[in-house]
GROMACS .gro file of C-alpha atoms in nm:
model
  428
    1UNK     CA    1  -1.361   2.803   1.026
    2UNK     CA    2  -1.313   2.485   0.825
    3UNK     CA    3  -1.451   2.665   0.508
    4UNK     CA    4  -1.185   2.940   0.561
    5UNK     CA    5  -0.907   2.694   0.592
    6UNK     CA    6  -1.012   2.504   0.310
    7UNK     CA    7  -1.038   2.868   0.091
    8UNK     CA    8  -0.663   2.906   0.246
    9UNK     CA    9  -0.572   2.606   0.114
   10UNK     CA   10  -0.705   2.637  -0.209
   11UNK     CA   11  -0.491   2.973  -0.274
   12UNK     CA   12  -0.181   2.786  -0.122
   13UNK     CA   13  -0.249   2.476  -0.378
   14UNK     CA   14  -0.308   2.775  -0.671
   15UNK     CA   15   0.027   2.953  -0.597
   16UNK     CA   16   0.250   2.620  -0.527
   17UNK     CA   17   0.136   2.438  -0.824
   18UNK     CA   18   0.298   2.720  -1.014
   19UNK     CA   19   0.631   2.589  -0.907
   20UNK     CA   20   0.573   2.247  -0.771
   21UNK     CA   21   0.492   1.978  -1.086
   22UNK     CA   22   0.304   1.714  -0.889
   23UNK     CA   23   0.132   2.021  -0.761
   24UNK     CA   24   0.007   2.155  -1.087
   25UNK     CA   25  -0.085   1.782  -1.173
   26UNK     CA   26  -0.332   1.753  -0.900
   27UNK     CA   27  -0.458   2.152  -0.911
   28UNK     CA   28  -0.541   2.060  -1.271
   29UNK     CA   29  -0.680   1.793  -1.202
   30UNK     CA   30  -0.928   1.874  -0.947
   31UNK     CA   31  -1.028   2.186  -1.187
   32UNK     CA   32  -1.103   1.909  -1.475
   33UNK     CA   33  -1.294   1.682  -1.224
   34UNK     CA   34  -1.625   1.830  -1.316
   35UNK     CA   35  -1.554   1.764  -1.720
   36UNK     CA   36  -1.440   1.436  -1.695
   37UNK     CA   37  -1.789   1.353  -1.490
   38UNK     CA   38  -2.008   1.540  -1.756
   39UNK     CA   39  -1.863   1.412  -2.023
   40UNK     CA   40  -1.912   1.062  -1.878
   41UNK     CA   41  -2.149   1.004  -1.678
   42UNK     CA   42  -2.440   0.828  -1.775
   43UNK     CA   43  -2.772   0.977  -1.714
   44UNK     CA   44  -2.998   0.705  -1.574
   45UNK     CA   45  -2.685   0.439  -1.449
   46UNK     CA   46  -2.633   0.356  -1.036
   47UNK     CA   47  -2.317   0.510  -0.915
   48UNK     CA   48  -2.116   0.393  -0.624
   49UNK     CA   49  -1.837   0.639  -0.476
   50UNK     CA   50  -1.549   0.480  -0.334
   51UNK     CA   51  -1.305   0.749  -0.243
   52UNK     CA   52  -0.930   0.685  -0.127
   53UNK     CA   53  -0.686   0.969  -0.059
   54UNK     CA   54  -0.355   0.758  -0.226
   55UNK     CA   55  -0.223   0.496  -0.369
   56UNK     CA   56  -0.235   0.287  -0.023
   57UNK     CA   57  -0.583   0.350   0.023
   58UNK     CA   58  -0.691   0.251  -0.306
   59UNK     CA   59  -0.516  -0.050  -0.251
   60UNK     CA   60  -0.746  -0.110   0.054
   61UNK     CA   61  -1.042  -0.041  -0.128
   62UNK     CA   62  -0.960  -0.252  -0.446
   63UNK     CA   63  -1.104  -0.597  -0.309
   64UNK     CA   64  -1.441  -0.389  -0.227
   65UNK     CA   65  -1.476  -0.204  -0.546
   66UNK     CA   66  -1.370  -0.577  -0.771
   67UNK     CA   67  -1.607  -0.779  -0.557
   68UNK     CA   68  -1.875  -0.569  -0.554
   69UNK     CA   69  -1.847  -0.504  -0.959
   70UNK     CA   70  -1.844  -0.891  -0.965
   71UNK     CA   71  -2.163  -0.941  -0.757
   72UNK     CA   72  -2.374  -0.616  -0.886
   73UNK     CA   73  -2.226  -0.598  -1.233
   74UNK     CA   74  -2.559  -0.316  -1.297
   75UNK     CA   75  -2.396  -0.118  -1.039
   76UNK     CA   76  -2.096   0.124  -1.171
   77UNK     CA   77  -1.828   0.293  -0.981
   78UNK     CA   78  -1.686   0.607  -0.958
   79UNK     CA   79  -1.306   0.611  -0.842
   80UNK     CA   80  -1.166   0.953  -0.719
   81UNK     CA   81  -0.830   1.046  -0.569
   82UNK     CA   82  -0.665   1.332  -0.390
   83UNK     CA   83  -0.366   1.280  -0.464
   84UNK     CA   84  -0.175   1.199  -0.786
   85UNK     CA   85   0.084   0.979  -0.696
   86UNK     CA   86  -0.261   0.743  -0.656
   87UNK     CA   87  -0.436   0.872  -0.948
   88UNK     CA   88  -0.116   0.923  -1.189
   89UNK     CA   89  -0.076   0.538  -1.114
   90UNK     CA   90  -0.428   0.361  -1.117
   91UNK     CA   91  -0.606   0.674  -1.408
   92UNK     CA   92  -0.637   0.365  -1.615
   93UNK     CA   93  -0.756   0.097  -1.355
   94UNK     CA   94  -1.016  -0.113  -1.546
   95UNK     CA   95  -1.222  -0.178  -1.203
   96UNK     CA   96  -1.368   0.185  -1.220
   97UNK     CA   97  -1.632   0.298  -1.477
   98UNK     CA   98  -1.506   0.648  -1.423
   99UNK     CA   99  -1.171   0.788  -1.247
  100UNK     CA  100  -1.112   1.140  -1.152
  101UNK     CA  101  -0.964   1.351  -0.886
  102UNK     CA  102  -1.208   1.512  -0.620
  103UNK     CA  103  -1.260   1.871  -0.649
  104UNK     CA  104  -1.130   2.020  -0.312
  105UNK     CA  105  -1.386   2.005  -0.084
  106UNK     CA  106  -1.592   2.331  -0.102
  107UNK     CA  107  -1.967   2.345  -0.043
  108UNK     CA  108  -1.987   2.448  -0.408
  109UNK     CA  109  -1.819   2.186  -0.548
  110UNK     CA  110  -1.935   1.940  -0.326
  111UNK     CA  111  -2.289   2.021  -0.435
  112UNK     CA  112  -2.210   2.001  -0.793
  113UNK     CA  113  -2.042   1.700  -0.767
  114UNK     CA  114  -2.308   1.472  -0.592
  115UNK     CA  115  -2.547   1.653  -0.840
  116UNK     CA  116  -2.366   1.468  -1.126
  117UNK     CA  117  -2.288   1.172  -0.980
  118UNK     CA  118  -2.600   1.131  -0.794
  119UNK     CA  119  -2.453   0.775  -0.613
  120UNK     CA  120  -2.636   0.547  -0.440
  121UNK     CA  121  -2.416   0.462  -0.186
  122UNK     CA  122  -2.022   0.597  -0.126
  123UNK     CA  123  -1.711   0.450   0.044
  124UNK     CA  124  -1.419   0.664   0.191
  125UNK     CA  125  -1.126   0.470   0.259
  126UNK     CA  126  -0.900   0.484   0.587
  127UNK     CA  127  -0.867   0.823   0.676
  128UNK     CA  128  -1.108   1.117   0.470
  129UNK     CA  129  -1.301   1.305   0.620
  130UNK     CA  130  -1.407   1.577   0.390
  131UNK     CA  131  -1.700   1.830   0.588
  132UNK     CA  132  -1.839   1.923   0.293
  133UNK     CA  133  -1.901   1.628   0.125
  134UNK     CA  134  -2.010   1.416   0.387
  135UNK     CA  135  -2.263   1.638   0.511
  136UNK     CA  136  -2.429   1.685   0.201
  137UNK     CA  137  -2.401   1.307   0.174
  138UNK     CA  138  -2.625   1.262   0.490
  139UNK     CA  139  -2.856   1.539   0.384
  140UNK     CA  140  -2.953   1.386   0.087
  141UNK     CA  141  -2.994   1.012   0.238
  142UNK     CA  142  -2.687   0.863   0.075
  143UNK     CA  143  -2.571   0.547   0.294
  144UNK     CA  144  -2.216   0.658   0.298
  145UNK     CA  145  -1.932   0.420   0.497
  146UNK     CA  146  -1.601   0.406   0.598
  147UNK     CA  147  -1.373   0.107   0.513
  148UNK     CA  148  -1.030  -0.016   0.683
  149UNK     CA  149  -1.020   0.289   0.904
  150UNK     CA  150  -0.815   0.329   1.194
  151UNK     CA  151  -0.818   0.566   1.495
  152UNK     CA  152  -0.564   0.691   1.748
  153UNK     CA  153  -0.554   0.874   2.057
  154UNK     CA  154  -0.363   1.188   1.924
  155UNK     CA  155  -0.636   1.238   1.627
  156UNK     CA  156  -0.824   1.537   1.646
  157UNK     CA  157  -1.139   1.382   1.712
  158UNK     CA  158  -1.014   1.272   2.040
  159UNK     CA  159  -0.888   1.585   2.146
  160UNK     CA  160  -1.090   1.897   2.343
  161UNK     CA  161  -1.056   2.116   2.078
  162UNK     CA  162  -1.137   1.882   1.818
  163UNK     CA  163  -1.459   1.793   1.928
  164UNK     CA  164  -1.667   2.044   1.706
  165UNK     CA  165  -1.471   1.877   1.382
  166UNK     CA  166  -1.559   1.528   1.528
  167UNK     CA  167  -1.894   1.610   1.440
  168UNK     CA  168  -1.802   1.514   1.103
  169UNK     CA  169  -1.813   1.140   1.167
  170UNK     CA  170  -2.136   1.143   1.288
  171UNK     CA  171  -2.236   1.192   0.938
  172UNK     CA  172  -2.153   0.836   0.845
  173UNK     CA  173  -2.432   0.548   0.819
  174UNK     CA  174  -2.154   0.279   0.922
  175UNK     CA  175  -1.765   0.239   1.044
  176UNK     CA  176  -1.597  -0.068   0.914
  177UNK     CA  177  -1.261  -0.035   1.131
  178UNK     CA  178  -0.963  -0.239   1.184
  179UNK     CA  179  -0.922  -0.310   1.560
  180UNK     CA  180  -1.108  -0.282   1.855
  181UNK     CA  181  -0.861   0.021   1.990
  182UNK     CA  182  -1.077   0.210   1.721
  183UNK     CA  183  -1.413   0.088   1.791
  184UNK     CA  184  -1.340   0.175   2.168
  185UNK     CA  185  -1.253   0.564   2.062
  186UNK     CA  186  -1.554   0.568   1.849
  187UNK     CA  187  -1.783   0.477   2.126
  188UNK     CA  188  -1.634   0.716   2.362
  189UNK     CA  189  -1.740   1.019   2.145
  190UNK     CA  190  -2.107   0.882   2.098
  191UNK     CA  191  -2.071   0.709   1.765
  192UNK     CA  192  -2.182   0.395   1.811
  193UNK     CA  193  -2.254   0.278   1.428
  194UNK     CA  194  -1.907   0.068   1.450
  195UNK     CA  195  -1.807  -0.308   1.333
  196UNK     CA  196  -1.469  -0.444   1.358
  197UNK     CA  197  -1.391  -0.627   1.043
  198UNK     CA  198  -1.028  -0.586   0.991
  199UNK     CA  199  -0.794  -0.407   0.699
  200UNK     CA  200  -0.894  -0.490   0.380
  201UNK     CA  201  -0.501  -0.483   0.282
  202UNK     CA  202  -0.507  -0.861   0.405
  203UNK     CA  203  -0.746  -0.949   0.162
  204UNK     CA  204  -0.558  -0.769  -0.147
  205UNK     CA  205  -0.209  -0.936  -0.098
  206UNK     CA  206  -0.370  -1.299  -0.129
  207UNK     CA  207  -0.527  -1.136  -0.430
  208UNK     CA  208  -0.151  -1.013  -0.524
  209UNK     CA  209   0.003  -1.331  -0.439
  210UNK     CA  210  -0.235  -1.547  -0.655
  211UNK     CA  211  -0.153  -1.325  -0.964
  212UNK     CA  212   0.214  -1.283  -0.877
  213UNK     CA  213   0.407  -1.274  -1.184
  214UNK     CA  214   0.723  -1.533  -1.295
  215UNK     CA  215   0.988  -1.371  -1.317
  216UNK     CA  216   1.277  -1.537  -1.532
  217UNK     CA  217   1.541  -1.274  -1.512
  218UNK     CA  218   1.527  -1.367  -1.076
  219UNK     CA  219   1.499  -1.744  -1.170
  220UNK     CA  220   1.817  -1.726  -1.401
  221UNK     CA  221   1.987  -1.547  -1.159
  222UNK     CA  222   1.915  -1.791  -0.853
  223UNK     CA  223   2.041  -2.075  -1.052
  224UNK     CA  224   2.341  -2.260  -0.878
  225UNK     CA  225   2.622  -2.208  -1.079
  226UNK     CA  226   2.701  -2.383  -1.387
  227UNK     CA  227   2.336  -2.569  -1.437
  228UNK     CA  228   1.992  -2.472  -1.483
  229UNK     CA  229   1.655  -2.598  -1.326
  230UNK     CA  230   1.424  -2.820  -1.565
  231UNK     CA  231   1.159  -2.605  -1.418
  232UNK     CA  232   1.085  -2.269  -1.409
  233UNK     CA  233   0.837  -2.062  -1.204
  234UNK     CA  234   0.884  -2.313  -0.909
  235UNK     CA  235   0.703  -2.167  -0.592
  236UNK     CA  236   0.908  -2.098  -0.272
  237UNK     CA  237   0.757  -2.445  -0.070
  238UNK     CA  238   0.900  -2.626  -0.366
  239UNK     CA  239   1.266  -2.481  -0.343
  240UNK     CA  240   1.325  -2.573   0.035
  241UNK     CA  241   1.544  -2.822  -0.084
  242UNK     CA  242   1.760  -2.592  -0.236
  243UNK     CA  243   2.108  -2.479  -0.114
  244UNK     CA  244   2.068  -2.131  -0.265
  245UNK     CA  245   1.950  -1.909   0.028
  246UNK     CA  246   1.769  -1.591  -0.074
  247UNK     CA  247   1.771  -1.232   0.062
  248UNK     CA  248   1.494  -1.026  -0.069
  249UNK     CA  249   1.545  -0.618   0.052
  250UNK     CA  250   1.235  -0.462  -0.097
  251UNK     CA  251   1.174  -0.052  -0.084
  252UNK     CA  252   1.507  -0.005   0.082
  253UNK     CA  253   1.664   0.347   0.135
  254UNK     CA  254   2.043   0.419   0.195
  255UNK     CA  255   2.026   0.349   0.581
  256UNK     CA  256   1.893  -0.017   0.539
  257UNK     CA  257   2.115  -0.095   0.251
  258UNK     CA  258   2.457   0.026   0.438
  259UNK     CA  259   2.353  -0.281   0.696
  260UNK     CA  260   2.223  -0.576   0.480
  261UNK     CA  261   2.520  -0.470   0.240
  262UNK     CA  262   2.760  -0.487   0.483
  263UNK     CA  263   2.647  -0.836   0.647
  264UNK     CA  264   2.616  -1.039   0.299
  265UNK     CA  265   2.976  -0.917   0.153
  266UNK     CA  266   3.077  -1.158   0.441
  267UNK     CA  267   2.811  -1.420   0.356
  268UNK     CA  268   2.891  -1.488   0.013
  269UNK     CA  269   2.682  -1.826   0.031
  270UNK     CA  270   2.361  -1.587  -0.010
  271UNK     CA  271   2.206  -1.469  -0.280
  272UNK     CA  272   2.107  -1.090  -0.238
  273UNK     CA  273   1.802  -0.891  -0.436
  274UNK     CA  274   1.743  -0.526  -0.393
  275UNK     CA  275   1.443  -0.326  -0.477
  276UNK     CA  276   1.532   0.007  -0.388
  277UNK     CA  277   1.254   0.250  -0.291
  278UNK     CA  278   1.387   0.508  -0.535
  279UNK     CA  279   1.504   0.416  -0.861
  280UNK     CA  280   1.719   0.678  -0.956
  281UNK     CA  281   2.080   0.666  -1.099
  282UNK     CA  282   2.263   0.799  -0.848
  283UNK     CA  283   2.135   0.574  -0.608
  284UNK     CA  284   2.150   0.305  -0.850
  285UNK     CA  285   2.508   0.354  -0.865
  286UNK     CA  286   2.515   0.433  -0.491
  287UNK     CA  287   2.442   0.102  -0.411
  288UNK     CA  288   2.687  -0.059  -0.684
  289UNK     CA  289   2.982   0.123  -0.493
  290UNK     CA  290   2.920  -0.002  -0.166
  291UNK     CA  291   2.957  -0.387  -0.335
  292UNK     CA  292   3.327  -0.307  -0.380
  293UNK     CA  293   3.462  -0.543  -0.658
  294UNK     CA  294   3.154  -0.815  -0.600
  295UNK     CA  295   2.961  -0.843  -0.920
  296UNK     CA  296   2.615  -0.731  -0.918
  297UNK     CA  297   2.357  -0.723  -1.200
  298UNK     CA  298   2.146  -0.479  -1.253
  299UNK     CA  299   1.738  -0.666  -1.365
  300UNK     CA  300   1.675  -0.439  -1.690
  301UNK     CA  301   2.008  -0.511  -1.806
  302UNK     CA  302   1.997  -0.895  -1.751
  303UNK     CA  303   1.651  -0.862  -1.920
  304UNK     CA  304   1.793  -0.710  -2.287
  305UNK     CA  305   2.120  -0.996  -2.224
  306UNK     CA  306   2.012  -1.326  -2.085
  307UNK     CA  307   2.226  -1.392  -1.772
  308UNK     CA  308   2.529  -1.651  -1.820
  309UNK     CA  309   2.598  -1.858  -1.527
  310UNK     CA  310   2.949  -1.680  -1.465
  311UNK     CA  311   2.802  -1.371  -1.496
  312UNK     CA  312   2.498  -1.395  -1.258
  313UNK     CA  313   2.691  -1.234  -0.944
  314UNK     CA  314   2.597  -1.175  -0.598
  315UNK     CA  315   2.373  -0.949  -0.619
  316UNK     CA  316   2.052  -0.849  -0.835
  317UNK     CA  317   1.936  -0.511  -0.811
  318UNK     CA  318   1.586  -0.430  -0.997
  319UNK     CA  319   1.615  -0.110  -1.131
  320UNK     CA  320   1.264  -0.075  -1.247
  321UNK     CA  321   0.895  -0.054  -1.094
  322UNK     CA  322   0.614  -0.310  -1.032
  323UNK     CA  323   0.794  -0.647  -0.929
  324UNK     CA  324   0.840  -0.682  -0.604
  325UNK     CA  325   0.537  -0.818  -0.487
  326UNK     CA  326   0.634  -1.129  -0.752
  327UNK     CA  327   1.027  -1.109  -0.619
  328UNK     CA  328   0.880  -1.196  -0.246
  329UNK     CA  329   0.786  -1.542  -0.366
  330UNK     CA  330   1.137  -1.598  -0.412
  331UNK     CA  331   1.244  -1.500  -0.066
  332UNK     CA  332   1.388  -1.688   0.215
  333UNK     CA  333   1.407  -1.432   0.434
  334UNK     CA  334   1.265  -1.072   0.351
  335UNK     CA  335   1.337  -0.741   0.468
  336UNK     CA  336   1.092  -0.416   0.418
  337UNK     CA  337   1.255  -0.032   0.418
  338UNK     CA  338   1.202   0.300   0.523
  339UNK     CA  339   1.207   0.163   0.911
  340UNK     CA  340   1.583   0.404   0.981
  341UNK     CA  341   1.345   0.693   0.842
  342UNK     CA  342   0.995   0.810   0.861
  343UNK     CA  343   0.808   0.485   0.839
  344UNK     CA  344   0.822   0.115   0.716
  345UNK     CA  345   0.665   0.058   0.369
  346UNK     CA  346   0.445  -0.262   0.289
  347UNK     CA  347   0.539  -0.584   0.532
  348UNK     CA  348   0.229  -0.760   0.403
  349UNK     CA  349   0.341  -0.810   0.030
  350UNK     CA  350   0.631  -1.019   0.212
  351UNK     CA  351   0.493  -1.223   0.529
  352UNK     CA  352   0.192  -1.320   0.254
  353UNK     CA  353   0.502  -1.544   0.055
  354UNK     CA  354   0.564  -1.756   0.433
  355UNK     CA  355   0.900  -1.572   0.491
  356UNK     CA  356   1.044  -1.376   0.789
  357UNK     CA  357   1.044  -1.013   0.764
  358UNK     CA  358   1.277  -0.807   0.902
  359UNK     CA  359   1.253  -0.407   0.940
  360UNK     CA  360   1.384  -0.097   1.126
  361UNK     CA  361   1.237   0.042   1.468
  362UNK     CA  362   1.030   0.320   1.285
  363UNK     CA  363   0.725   0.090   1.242
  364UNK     CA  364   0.493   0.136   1.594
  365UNK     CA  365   0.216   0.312   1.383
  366UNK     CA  366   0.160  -0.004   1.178
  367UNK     CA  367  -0.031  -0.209   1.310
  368UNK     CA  368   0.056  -0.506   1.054
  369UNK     CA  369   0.395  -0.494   1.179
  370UNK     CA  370   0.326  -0.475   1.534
  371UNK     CA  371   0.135  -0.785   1.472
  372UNK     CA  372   0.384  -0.950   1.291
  373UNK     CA  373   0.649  -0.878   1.588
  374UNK     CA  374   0.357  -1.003   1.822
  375UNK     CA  375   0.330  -1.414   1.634
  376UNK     CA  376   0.701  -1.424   1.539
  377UNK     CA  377   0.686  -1.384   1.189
  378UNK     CA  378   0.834  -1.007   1.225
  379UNK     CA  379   1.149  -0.865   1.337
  380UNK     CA  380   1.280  -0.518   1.418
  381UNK     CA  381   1.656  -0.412   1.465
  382UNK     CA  382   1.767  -0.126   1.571
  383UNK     CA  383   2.083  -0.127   1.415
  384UNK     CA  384   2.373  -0.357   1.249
  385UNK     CA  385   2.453  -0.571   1.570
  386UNK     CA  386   2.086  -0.651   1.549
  387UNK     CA  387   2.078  -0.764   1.176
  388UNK     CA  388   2.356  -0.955   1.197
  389UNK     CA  389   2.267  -1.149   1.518
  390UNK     CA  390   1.927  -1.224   1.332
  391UNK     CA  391   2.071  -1.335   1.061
  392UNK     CA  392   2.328  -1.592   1.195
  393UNK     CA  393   2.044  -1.743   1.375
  394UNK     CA  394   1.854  -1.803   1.044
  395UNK     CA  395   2.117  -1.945   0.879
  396UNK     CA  396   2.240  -2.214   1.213
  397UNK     CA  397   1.849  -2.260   1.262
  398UNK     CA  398   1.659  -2.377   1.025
  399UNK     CA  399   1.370  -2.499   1.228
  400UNK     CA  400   1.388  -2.109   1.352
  401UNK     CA  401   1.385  -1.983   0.973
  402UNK     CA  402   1.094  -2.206   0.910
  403UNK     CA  403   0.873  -2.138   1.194
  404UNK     CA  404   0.915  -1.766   1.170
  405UNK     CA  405   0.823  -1.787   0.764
  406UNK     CA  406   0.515  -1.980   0.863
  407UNK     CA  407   0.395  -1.810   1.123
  408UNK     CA  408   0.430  -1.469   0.900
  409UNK     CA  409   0.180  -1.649   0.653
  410UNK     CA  410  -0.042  -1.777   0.877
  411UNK     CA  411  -0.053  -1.394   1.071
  412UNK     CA  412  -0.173  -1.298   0.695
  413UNK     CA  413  -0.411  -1.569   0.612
  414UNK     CA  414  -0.619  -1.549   0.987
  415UNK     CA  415  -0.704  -1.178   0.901
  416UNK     CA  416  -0.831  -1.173   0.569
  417UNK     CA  417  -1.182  -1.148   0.497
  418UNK     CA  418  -1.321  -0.775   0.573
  419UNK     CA  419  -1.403  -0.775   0.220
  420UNK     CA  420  -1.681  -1.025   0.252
  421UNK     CA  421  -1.782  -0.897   0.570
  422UNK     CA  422  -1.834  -0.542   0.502
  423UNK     CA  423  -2.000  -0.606   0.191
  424UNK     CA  424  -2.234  -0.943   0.357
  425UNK     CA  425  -2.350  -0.568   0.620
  426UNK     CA  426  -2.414  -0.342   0.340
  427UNK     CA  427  -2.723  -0.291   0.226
  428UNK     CA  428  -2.766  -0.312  -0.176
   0.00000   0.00000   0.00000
């Protein structure tokens, strides 16, 4: 049955890419997965597979893959994705010795794969579970593990009619999951092969943090009117004598902005930066209107024309991609989007900086946030009322503000470490 569905889904994939560009990137790609390997792999080198489905994953399994390299510089790794909006971002990641897509998962091409690559060991982040592979992976003897994953009640493998499929984790030498809740579901399917370590993600974002960029355009524009700081690049612990209060909103959709908008046009004494999810022009301009006749300054256009100090507005919106983890550091309170649609996006990249972070009620699947709700360094509203009630307590309570910003860091700082662990188990 799964082979069927996976033929299925193949001819689906064939037909859509014909009309669907991201599509025809990753049908392409998968068809010039088996070139890319020929043409460089080396005959004779050790291969490790790490495989992550996205962007998110590979995120996760970054720390692994760069640590590893670092201690077993002999070994080299193989880096595939399944989707592009992972492998259109990271094709040129310098961690990897080779980066493809994975051919779908066929027993053909599964077998032709792991006949090129031959690895020695492989990693599948989070959540794949590809049949094909991984039972060709146990045939042959390959110690094959999965990192940062997570299970649920209302996953297949937990379900009567998913019990055949759950067969497919039995073909894994070792689970390196995030919480206990997972460890428990394992066990009550038979697996037993289980550690709790954690989510890697903890580990990246103190990587991110320590290489977080300076970022003069935001430093210009935080400036009190009328004078400029002797230094610049000045970390957030050595600003809290500053009158300047700062509002980070990063990955924010139209819901979110229509209530952090609407509070800070009446709290003029903050200084407001935007990071939109999308960076489009209409929204770019949606979000200018609902300003009224406040200034705001856009970030590429205050990068071609240095910002004067009677220019630098209320507002700073960055209309372009791969800042905002640096823009957190500048925070004094943070808010993360998408929570007023399908799900939050990435609370970690904030709390990491010591700042409060504040987000919409569509988060219970994360367990990050629920954790960050749980120490009092996380905050969910449900609507405006809830924002604004927040917010007036941050800025008549400083020894609030400052307890919820350090208890946010600290949540981060007690959970790193399932990089070392997971790699102190594994057997080289």
């Amino acid at each position: 049955m799964y082979n069927i569905i996976i033929y299925a889904y193949l001819l689906g994939v064939a037909i859509y890419s014909l009309f669907n560009e991201k599509v025809k990137k990753m049908w392409r790609g998968e068809r010039d997965a088996f070139n890319v390997l020929r043409e460089k792999v080396e005959p004779g080198a050790r291969y490790v597979w790490f495989h992550a489905a996205s962007l998110g994953e590979f995120e996760q399994g970054r720390p692994l893959m760069e640590q590893l390299k670092r201690d077993h510089p002999e070994l080299k790794i193989l880096l595939t994705f399944f989707s592009p909006s992972g492998y259109e971002v990271r094709k040129d990641y310098k961690g990897a010795d080779i980066i493809c897509y994975l051919p779908l998962d066929t027993i053909r091409n599964a077998r032709r794969f792991l006949r090129l690559i031959r690895p020695e060991m492989a990693f599948f982040i989070k959540y794949e579970f590809w049949y094909n592979y991984l039972h060709i992976l146990k045939h042959r003897k390959v110690p094959t593990y999965s990192v940062s994953s997570i299970f649920r009640d209302g996953q297949v493998f937990f379900r009567w009619y998913g019990r055949q499929y759950s067969r497919v984790l039995k073909c894994f030498t070792h689970f390196y999951v995030q919480n206990e809740k997972s460890r428990e579901l394992l066990a009550g399917i038979g697996i037993d092969c289980v550690t709790v370590v954690g989510d890697s993600r903890f580990d990246r974002v103190l990587q991110i943090k320590e290489a977080a960029k300076q970022l003069k355009v935001v430093e210009d524009f935080l400036e009190e009117r009328g004078k400029r700081r002797e230094e610049r690049g000045e970390r957030r612990e050595e600003r809290e004598n500053s009158n300047t209060k700062v509002f980070v909103a990063g990955s924010s959709w139209p819901p979110d902005e229509d209530i952090f908008i609407r509070y800070f046009k009446e709290h003029p004494d903050w200084k407001l930066i935007i990071a939109p999810h999308v960076i489009g022009e209409d929204h770019l301009q949606q979000i200018i209107t609902k300003f009224g006749d406040r200034k705001v300054v856009r970030y590429t256009q205050a990068e071609q024309s240095p910002l004067l100090s009677e220019e630098q507005g209320e507002a700073l919106i960055v209309d372009c991609f791969g800042l905002l983890s640096s823009i957190y550091r500048y925070a004094t309170v943070s808010y993360v989007g998408g929570g007023f649609g399908v799900s939050i996006h990435n609370t970690l990249e904030a709390a990491v900086w010591g700042c409060p972070v504040i987000f919409g009620p569509e988060n219970k699947k994360f367990q990050e946030a629920q954790g960050l709700k749980a120490c009092g360094g996380g905050f969910e509203i449900k609507g405006y009322d809830d924002f604004a009630q927040l917010m007036d307590r941050f800025e008549s309570d400083e020894a609030f503000l400052n307890d919820a910003g350090h208890k946010a860091g600290a949540y981060v700082e007690s959970l790193a470490g399932a990089t070392e662990k997971i790699l102190n188990d594994v057997e080289l």
